[in-house]
CSV table of C-alpha atoms in Angstrom, one decimal:
chain,number,residue,atom,x,y,z
M,527,UNK,CA,102.1,101.8,96.7
M,528,UNK,CA,101.0,98.6,98.3
M,529,UNK,CA,97.6,97.1,98.4
M,530,UNK,CA,97.1,94.8,101.4
M,531,UNK,CA,94.8,92.8,103.1
M,532,UNK,CA,94.0,91.8,106.6
M,533,UNK,CA,92.0,88.4,107.1
M,534,UNK,CA,90.2,88.0,110.1
M,535,UNK,CA,90.3,83.7,110.9
M,536,UNK,CA,87.5,84.4,113.3
M,537,UNK,CA,84.8,86.2,111.2
M,538,UNK,CA,86.4,85.1,108.1
M,539,UNK,CA,86.4,88.4,106.7
M,540,UNK,CA,88.9,90.4,104.9
M,541,UNK,CA,90.0,94.4,105.2
M,542,UNK,CA,91.6,95.6,102.0
M,543,UNK,CA,93.9,98.8,102.1
M,544,UNK,CA,96.7,100.5,100.6
M,545,UNK,CA,100.0,102.3,101.9
M,546,UNK,CA,103.4,103.7,101.0
M,547,UNK,CA,104.8,102.5,103.9
M,548,UNK,CA,103.5,98.8,104.7
M,549,UNK,CA,105.2,98.2,107.8
M,550,UNK,CA,104.4,101.2,109.4
M,551,UNK,CA,100.6,101.0,108.4
M,552,UNK,CA,100.5,97.4,109.9
M,553,UNK,CA,102.0,98.7,113.2
M,554,UNK,CA,99.1,101.3,113.2
M,555,UNK,CA,96.6,98.8,112.7
M,556,UNK,CA,97.8,96.5,115.4
M,557,UNK,CA,98.1,99.7,117.7
M,558,UNK,CA,94.7,100.6,117.1
M,559,UNK,CA,93.2,97.1,117.3
M,560,UNK,CA,94.8,97.2,120.9
M,561,UNK,CA,92.4,100.2,121.5
M,562,UNK,CA,89.2,98.2,119.9
M,563,UNK,CA,88.6,101.5,117.8
M,564,UNK,CA,90.4,104.5,116.0
M,565,UNK,CA,88.3,107.6,115.4
M,566,UNK,CA,89.4,108.7,112.0
M,567,UNK,CA,87.9,109.4,108.4
M,568,UNK,CA,87.2,105.5,108.0
M,569,UNK,CA,85.7,104.9,111.4
M,570,UNK,CA,82.9,103.0,110.2
M,571,UNK,CA,84.9,100.5,108.0
M,572,UNK,CA,87.5,100.3,110.3
M,573,UNK,CA,85.6,100.1,113.8
M,574,UNK,CA,84.6,96.3,113.5
M,575,UNK,CA,88.0,95.4,112.4
M,576,UNK,CA,89.6,97.2,115.4
M,577,UNK,CA,87.0,95.7,117.9
M,578,UNK,CA,87.6,92.3,116.6
M,579,UNK,CA,91.4,92.7,117.0
M,580,UNK,CA,90.9,93.6,120.5
M,581,UNK,CA,88.4,90.8,121.3
M,582,UNK,CA,90.1,88.0,119.4
M,583,UNK,CA,93.7,88.9,119.6
M,584,UNK,CA,96.1,89.8,117.0
M,585,UNK,CA,97.2,86.4,116.5
M,586,UNK,CA,93.8,85.6,114.9
M,587,UNK,CA,94.8,88.0,111.6
M,588,UNK,CA,96.6,87.4,108.9
M,589,UNK,CA,98.5,91.0,107.2
M,590,UNK,CA,99.4,90.1,103.5
M,591,UNK,CA,100.6,92.2,100.7
M,592,UNK,CA,98.9,91.3,97.5
M,593,UNK,CA,99.8,93.9,94.8
M,594,UNK,CA,102.3,96.7,94.4
M,595,UNK,CA,101.3,99.5,91.8
M,596,UNK,CA,102.1,103.3,91.0
M,597,UNK,CA,100.2,105.6,93.7
M,598,UNK,CA,97.2,107.9,92.9
M,599,UNK,CA,94.6,106.8,90.5
M,600,UNK,CA,95.9,103.5,89.7
M,601,UNK,CA,96.4,102.4,93.4
M,602,UNK,CA,92.8,103.7,94.3
M,603,UNK,CA,91.5,101.7,91.1
M,604,UNK,CA,93.6,98.4,92.3
M,605,UNK,CA,92.3,98.8,95.9
M,606,UNK,CA,88.7,99.0,94.8
M,607,UNK,CA,89.1,96.0,92.5
M,608,UNK,CA,90.4,94.3,95.8
M,609,UNK,CA,87.8,94.8,97.6
M,610,UNK,CA,85.2,93.6,95.3
M,611,UNK,CA,87.1,90.4,94.6
M,612,UNK,CA,87.5,89.7,98.4
M,613,UNK,CA,84.0,91.1,99.3
M,614,UNK,CA,85.8,93.2,101.8
M,615,UNK,CA,84.7,95.9,104.2
């Protein structure tokens, strides 16, 4: 699995996530951002990200893979670690 962040240049905030298919995940984020929101299990955390993407444009965001690791428990621990390091939502 891959751990990634999305950095918002306007609000200077990070969103950290994980995915097995990183290209597909980034396309999803961009699609949801075009709407401004997405009603899913992480709605509260992502709502601000997607609203900002719609308001400020996708060009004001940086998507970067920061780590590759085994899936399951290890990837969840690494994701939490990056969320803490980057003071992410």
